[in-house]
PDB file of C-alpha atoms and ligand atoms in Angstrom:
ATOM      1  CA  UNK A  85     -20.671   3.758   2.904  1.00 96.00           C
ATOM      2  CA  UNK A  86     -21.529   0.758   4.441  1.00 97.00           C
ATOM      3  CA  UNK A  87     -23.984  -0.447   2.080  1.00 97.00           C
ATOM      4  CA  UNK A  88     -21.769  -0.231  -1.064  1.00 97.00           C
ATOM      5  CA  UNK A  89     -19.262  -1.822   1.166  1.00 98.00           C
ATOM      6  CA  UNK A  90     -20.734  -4.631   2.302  1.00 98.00           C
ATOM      7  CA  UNK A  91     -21.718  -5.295  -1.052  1.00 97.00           C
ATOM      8  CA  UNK A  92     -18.376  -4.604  -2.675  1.00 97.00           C
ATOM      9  CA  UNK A  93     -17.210  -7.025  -0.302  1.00 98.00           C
ATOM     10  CA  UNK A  94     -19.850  -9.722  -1.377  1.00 98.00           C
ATOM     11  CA  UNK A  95     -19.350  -9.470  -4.954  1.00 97.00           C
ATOM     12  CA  UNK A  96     -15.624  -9.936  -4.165  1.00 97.00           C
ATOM     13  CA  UNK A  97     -16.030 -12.761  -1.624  1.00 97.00           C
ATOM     14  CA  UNK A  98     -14.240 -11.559   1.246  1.00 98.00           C
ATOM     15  CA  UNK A  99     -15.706 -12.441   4.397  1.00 97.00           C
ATOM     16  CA  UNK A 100     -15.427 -10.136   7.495  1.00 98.00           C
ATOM     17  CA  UNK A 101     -16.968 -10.261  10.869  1.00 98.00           C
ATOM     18  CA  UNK A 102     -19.820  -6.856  11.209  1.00 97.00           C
ATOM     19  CA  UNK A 103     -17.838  -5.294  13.525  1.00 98.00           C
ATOM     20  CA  UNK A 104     -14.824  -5.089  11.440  1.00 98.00           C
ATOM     21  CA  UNK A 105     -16.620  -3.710   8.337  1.00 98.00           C
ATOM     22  CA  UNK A 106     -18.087  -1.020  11.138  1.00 98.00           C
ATOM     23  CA  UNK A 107     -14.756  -0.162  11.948  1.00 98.00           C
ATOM     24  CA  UNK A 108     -13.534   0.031   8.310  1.00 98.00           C
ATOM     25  CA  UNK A 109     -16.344   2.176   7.714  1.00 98.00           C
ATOM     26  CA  UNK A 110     -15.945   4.371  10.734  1.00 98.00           C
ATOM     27  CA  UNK A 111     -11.998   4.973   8.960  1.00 98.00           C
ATOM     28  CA  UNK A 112     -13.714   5.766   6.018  1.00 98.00           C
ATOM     29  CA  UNK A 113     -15.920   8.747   7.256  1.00 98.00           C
ATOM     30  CA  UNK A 114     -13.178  10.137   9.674  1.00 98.00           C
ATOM     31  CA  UNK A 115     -10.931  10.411   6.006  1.00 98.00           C
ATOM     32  CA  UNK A 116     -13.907  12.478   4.596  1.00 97.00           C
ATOM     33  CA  UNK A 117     -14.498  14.674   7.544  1.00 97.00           C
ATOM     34  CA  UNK A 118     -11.297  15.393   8.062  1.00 97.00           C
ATOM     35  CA  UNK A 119     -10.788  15.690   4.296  1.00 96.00           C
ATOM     36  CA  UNK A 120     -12.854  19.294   4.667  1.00 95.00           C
ATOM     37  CA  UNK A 121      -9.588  20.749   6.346  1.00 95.00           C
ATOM     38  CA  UNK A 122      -6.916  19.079   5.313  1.00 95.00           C
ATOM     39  CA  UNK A 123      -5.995  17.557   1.947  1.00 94.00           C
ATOM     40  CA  UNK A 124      -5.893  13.599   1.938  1.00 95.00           C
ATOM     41  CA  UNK A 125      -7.895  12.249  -0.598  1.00 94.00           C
ATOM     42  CA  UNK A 126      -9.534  13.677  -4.137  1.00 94.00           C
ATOM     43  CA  UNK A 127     -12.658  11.509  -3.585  1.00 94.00           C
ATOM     44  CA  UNK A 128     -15.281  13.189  -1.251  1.00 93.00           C
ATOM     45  CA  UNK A 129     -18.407  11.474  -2.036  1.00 96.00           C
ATOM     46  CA  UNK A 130     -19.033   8.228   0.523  1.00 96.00           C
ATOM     47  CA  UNK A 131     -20.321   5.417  -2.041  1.00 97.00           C
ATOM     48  CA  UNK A 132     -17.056   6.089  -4.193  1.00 96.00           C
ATOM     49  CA  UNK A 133     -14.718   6.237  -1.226  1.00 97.00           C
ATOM     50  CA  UNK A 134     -16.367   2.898   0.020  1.00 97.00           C
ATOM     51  CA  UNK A 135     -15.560   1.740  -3.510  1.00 97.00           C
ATOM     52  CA  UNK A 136     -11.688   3.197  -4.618  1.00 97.00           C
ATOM     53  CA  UNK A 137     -10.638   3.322  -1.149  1.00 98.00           C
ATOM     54  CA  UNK A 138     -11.917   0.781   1.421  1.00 98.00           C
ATOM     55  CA  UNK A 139     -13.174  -1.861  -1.144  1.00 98.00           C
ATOM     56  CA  UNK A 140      -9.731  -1.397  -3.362  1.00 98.00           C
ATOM     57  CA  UNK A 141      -7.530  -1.621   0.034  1.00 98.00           C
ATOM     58  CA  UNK A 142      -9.538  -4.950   0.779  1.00 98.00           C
ATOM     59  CA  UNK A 143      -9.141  -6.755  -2.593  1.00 98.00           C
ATOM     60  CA  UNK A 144      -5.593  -7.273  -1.253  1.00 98.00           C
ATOM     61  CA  UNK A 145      -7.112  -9.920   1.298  1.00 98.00           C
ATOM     62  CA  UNK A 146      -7.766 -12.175  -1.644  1.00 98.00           C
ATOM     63  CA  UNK A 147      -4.406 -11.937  -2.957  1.00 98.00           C
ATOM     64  CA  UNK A 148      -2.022 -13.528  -0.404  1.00 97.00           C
ATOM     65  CA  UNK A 149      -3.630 -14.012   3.136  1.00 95.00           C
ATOM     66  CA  UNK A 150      -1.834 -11.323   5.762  1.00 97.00           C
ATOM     67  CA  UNK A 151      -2.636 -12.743   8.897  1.00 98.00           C
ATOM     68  CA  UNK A 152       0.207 -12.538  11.652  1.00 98.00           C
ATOM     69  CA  UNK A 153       2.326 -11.096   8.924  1.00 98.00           C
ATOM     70  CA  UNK A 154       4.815  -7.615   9.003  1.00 98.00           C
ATOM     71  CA  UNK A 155       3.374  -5.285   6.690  1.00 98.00           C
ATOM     72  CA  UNK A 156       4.819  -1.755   5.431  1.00 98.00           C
ATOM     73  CA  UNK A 157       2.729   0.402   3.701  1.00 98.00           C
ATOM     74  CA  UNK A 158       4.612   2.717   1.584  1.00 98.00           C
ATOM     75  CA  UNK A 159       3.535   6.166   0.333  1.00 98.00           C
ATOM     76  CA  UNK A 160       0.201   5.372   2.971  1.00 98.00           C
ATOM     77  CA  UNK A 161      -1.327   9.013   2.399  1.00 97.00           C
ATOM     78  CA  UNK A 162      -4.511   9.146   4.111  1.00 97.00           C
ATOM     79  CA  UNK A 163      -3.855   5.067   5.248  1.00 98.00           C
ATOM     80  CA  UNK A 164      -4.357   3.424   2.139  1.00 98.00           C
ATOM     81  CA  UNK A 165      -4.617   0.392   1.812  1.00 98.00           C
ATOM     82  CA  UNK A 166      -3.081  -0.132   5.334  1.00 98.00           C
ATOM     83  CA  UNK A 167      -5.001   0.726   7.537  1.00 98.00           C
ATOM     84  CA  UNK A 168      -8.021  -0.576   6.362  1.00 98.00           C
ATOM     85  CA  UNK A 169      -6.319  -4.500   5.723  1.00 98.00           C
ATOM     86  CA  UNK A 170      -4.991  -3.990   9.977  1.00 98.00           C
ATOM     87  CA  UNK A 171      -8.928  -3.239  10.990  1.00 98.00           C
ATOM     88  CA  UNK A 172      -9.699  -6.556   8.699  1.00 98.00           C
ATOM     89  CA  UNK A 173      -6.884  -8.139   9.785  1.00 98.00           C
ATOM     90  CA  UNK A 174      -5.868  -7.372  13.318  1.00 98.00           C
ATOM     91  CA  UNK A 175      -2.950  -9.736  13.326  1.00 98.00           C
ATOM     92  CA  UNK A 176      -1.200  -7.808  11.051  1.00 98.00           C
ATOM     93  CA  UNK A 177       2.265  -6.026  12.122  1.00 98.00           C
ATOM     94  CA  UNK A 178       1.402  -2.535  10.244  1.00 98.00           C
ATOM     95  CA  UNK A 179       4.266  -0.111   9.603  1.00 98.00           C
ATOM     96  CA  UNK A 180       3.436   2.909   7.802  1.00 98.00           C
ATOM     97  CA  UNK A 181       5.412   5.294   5.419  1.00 98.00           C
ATOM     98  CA  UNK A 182       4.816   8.283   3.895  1.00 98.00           C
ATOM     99  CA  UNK A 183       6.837  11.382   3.583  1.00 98.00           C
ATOM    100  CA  UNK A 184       4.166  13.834   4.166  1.00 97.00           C
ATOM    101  CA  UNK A 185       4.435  14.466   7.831  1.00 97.00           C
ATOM    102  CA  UNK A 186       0.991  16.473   8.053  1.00 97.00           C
ATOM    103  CA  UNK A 187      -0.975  13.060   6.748  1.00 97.00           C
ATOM    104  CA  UNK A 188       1.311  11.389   8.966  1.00 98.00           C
ATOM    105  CA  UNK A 189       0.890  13.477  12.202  1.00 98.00           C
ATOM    106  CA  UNK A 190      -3.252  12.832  11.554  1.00 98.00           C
ATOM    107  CA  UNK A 191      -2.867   8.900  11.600  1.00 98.00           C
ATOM    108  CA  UNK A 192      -0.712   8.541  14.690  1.00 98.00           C
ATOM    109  CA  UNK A 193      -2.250  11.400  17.185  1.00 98.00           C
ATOM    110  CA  UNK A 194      -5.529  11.257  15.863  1.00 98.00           C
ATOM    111  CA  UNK A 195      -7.278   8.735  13.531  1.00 98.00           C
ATOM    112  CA  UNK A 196      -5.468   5.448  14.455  1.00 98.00           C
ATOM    113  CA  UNK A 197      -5.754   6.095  18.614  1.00 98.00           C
ATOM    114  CA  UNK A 198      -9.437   6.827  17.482  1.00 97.00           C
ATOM    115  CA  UNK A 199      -9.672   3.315  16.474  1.00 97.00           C
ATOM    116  CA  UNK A 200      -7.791   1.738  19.002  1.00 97.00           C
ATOM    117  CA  UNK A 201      -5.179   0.595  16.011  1.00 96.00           C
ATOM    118  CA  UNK A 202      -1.680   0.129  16.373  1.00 97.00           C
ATOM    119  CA  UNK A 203       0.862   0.726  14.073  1.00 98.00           C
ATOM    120  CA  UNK A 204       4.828   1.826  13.617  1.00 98.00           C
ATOM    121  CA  UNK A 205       4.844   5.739  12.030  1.00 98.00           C
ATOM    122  CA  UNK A 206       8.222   6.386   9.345  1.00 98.00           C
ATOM    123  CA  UNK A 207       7.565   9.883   8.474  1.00 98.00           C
ATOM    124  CA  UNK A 208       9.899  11.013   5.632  1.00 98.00           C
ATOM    125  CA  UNK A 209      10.743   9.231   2.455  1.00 98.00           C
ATOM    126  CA  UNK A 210      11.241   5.818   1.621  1.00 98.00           C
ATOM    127  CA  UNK A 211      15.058   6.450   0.293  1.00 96.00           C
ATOM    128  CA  UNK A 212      16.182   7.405   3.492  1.00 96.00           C
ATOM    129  CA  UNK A 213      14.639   4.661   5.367  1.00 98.00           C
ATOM    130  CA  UNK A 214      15.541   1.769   3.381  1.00 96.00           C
ATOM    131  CA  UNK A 215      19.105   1.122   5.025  1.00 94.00           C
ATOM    132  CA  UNK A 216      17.841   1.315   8.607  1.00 96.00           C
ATOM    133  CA  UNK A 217      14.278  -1.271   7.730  1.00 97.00           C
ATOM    134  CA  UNK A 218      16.118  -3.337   4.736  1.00 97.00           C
ATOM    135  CA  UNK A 219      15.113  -6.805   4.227  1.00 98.00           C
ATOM    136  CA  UNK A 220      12.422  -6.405   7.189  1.00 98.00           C
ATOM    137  CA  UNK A 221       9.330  -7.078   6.378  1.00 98.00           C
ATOM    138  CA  UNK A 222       6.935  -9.902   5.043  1.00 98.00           C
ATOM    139  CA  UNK A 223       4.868  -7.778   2.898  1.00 98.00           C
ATOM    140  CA  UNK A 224       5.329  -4.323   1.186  1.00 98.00           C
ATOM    141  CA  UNK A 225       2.443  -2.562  -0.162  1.00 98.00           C
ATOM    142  CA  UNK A 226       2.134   0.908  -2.746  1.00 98.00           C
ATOM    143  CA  UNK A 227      -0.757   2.501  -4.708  1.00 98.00           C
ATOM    144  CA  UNK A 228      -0.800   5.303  -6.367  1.00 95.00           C
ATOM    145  CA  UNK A 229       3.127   6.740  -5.245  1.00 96.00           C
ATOM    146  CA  UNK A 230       4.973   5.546  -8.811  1.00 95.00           C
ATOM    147  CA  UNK A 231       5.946   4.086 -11.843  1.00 96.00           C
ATOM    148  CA  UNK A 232       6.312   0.743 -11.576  1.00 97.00           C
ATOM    149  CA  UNK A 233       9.708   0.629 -12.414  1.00 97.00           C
ATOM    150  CA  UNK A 234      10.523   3.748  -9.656  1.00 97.00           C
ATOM    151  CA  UNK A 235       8.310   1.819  -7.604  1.00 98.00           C
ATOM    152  CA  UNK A 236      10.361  -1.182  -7.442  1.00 98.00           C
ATOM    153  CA  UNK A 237      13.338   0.402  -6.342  1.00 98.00           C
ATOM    154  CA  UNK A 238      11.741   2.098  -3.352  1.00 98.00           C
ATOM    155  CA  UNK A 239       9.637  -0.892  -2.295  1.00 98.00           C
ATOM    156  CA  UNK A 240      11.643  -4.607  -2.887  1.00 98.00           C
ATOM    157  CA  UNK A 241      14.619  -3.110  -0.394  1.00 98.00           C
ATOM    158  CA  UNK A 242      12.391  -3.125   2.246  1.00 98.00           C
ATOM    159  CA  UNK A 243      11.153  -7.169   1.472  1.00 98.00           C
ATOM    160  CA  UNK A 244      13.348  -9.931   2.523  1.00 98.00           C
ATOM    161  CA  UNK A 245      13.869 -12.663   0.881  1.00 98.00           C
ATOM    162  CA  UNK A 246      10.562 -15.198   0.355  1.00 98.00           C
ATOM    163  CA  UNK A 247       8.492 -12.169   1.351  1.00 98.00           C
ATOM    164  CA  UNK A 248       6.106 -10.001  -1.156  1.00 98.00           C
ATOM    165  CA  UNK A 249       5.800  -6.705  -2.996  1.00 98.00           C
ATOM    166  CA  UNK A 250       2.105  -6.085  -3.660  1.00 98.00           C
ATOM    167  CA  UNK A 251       1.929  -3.217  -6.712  1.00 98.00           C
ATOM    168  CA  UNK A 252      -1.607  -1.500  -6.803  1.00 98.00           C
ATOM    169  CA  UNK A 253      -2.049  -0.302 -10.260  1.00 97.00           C
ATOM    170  CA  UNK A 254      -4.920   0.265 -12.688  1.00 91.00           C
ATOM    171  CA  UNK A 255      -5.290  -0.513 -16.610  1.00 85.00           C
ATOM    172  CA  UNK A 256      -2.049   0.268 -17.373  1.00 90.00           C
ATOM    173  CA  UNK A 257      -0.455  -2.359 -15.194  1.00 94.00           C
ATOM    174  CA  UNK A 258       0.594  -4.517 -17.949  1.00 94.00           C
ATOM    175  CA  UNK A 259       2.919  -1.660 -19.959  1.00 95.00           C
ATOM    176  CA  UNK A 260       3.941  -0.803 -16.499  1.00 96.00           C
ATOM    177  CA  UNK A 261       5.086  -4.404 -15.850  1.00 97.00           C
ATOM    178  CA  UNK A 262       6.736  -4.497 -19.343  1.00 97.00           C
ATOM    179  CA  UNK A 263       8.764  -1.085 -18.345  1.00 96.00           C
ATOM    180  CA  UNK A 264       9.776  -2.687 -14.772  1.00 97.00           C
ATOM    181  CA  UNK A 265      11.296  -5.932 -15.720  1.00 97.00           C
ATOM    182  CA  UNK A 266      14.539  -4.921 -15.923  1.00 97.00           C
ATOM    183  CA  UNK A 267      13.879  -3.486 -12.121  1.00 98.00           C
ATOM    184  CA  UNK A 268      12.544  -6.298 -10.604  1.00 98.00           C
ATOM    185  CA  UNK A 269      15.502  -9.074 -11.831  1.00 97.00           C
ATOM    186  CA  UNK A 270      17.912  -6.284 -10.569  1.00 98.00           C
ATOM    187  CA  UNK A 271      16.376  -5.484  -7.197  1.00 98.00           C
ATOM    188  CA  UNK A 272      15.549  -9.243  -6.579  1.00 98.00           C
ATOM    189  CA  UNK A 273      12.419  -9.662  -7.392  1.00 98.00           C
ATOM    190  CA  UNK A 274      10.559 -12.007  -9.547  1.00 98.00           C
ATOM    191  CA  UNK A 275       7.286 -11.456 -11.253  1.00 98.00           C
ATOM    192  CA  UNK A 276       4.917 -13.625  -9.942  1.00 98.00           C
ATOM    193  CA  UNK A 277       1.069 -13.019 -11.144  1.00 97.00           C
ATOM    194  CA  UNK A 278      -1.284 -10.463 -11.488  1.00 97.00           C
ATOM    195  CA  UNK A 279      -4.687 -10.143 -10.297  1.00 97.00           C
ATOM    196  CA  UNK A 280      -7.788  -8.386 -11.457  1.00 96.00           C
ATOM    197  CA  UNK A 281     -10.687  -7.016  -9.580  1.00 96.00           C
ATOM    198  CA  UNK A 282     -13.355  -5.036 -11.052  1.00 95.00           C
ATOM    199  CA  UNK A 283     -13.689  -1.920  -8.569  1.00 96.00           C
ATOM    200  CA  UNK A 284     -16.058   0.891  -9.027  1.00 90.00           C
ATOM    201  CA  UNK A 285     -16.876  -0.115 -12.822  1.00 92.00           C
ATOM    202  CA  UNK A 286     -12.720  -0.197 -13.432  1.00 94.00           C
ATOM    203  CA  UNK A 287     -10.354  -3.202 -14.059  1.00 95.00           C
ATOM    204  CA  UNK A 288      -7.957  -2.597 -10.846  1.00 97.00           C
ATOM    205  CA  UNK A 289      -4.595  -4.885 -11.048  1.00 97.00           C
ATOM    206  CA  UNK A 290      -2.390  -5.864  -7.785  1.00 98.00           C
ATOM    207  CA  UNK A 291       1.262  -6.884  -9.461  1.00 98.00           C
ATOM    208  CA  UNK A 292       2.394  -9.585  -6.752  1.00 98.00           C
ATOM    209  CA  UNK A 293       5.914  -9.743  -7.146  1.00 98.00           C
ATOM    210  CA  UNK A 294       8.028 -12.609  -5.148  1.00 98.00           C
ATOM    211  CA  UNK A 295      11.371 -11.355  -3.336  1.00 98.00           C
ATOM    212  CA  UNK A 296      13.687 -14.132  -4.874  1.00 98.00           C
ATOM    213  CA  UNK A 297      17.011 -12.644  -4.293  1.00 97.00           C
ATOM    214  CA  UNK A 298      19.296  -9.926  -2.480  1.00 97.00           C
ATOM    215  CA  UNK A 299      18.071  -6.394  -3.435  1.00 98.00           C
ATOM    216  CA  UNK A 300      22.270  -5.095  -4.335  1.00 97.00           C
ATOM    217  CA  UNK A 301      23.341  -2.560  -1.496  1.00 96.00           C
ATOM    218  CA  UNK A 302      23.507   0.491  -3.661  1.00 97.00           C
ATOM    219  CA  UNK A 303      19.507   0.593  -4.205  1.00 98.00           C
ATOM    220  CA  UNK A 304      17.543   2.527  -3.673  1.00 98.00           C
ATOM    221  CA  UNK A 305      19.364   5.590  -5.302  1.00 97.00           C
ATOM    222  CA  UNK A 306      18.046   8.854  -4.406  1.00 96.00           C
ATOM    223  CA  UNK A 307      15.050   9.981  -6.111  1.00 95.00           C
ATOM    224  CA  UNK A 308      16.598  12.291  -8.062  1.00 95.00           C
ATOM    225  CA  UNK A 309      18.822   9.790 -10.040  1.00 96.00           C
ATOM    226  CA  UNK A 310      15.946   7.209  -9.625  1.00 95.00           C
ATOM    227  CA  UNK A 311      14.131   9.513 -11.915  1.00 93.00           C
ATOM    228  CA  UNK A 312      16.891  10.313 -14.182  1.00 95.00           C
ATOM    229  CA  UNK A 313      17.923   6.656 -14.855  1.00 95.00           C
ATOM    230  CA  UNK A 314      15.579   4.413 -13.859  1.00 94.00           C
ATOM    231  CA  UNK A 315      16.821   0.718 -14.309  1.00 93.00           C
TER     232      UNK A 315
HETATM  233  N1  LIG B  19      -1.411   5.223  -0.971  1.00 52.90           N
HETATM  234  C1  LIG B  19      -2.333   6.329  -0.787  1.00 52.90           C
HETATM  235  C2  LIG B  19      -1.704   7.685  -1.110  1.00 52.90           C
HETATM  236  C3  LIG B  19      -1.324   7.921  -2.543  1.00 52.90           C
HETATM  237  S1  LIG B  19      -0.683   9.537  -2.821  1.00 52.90           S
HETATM  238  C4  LIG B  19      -3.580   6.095  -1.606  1.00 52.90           C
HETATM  239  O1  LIG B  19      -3.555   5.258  -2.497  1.00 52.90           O
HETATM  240  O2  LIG B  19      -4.588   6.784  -1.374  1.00 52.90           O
HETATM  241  C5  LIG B  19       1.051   9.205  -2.820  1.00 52.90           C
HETATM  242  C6  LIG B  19       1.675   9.298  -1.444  1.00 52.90           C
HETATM  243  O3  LIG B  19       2.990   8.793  -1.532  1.00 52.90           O
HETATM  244  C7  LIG B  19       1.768  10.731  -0.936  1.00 52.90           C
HETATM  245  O4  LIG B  19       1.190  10.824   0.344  1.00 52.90           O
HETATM  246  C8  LIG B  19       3.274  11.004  -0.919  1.00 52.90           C
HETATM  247  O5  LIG B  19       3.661  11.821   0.172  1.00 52.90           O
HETATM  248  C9  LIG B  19       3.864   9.615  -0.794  1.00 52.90           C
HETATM  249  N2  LIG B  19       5.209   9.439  -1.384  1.00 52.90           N
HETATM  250  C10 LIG B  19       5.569   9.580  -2.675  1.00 52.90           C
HETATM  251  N3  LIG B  19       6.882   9.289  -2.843  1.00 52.90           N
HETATM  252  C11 LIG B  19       7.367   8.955  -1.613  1.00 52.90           C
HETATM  253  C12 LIG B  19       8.652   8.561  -1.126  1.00 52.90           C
HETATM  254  N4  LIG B  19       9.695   8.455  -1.929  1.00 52.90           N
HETATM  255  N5  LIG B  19       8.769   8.298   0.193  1.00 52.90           N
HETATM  256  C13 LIG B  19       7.706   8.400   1.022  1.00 52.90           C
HETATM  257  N6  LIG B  19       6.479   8.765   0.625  1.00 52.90           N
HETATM  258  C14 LIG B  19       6.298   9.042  -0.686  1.00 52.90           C
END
């Protein structure tokens, strides 16, 4: 894992100090060992999980710099791409959410203490947590949880205003984008820019999207209705 790391992380240009890319990489193999009894990630083989989860989780470095910043990771699963930016970025205020309380359980008794990381736990879904952490935090993160249109309404609540929602997506980030921009103007967001990194031989797209406005009080809806109507 380190290898294809290390040189993921050349061909990229990010620039880490060794002992952070060891403890990125010592992450990575406790998610794959721990992936043999409980379910957290698809991808079992190292040299792809150095690649689609610890290289993908990094490319966010060269997007906006985190340092010192308050970032909530939303829909974290296995810690991605949290936990890996914190052990890049130490300065980083990490909050992360996720709904699945098993996955959730395994970062905060068990991998995280491992690593000497700290971090805030939400365990339960993003709806329900939005009044109590609105407007709170610098930066919001999400792969892989929604639609980006869905996504928006779970995700800009929790920005304030000048902060940024950070949308991991693949190739189909642009028709996502063209779905969500109702979404965004209504939640008070503003598209920004999107960036492109080529990560294990696919075009990978982070949708940075500026928090302009006021997200209105009565989003998010519950998921239900989300789903029914999106905006
Ligand atoms: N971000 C991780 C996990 C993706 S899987 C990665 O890229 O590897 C999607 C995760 O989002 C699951 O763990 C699921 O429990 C969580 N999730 C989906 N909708 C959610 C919601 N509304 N609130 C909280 N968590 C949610």
């Amino acid at each position: 894992m380190k290898e294809t790391l290390t040189a993921g992380l050349q061909r990229l240009e990010i620039q880490l100090p060794e002992e952070r890319v060891d403890a990125i990489v010592r992450f990575g193999a406790l998610v794959l060992e721990k992936n043999k009894v409980m379910n957290l990630t698809a991808i079992t083989d190292p040299v792809q999980a150095a690649e689609l989860h610890l290289l993908d989780s990094l490319s966010l470095l060269k997007v906006l710099p985190p340092a010192g910043k308050s970032l909530l990771d939303l829909g974290t699963g296995a810690g991605f791409p949290g936990v890996p930016l914190k052990l890049a970025e130490p300065t980083i205020r990490l909050t992360l959410l996720d709904s699945l309380q098993k996955r959730m359980r395994w970062l905060e008794t068990e991998a995280l203490p491992e690593l000497g990381v700290e971090a805030r736990f939400l365990a339960g879904r993003a709806e329900d947590f939005a009044r109590e952490h609105r407007e709170k935090f610098d930066l919001v993160t999400s792969r892989a949880v929604a639609r980006l249109d869905l996504l928006c309404e779970l995700c800009l609540p929790f920005v304030h205003r000048g902060g940024y929602f950070l949308a991991m997506k693949g190739a189909q980030a642009e028709e996502e984008l063209h779905e969500a921009a109702k979404a965004i103007r209504l939640l008070g967001g503003s598209y920004e820019r999107t960036e492109e990194f080529e990560i294990g031989g696919a075009v990978h797209s982070v949708i940075v999207i500026h928090k302009t406005g006021k997200t209105p009080e009565q989003y998010p809806r519950s998921w239900a209705r989300m789903k029914q109507k999106p905006l």
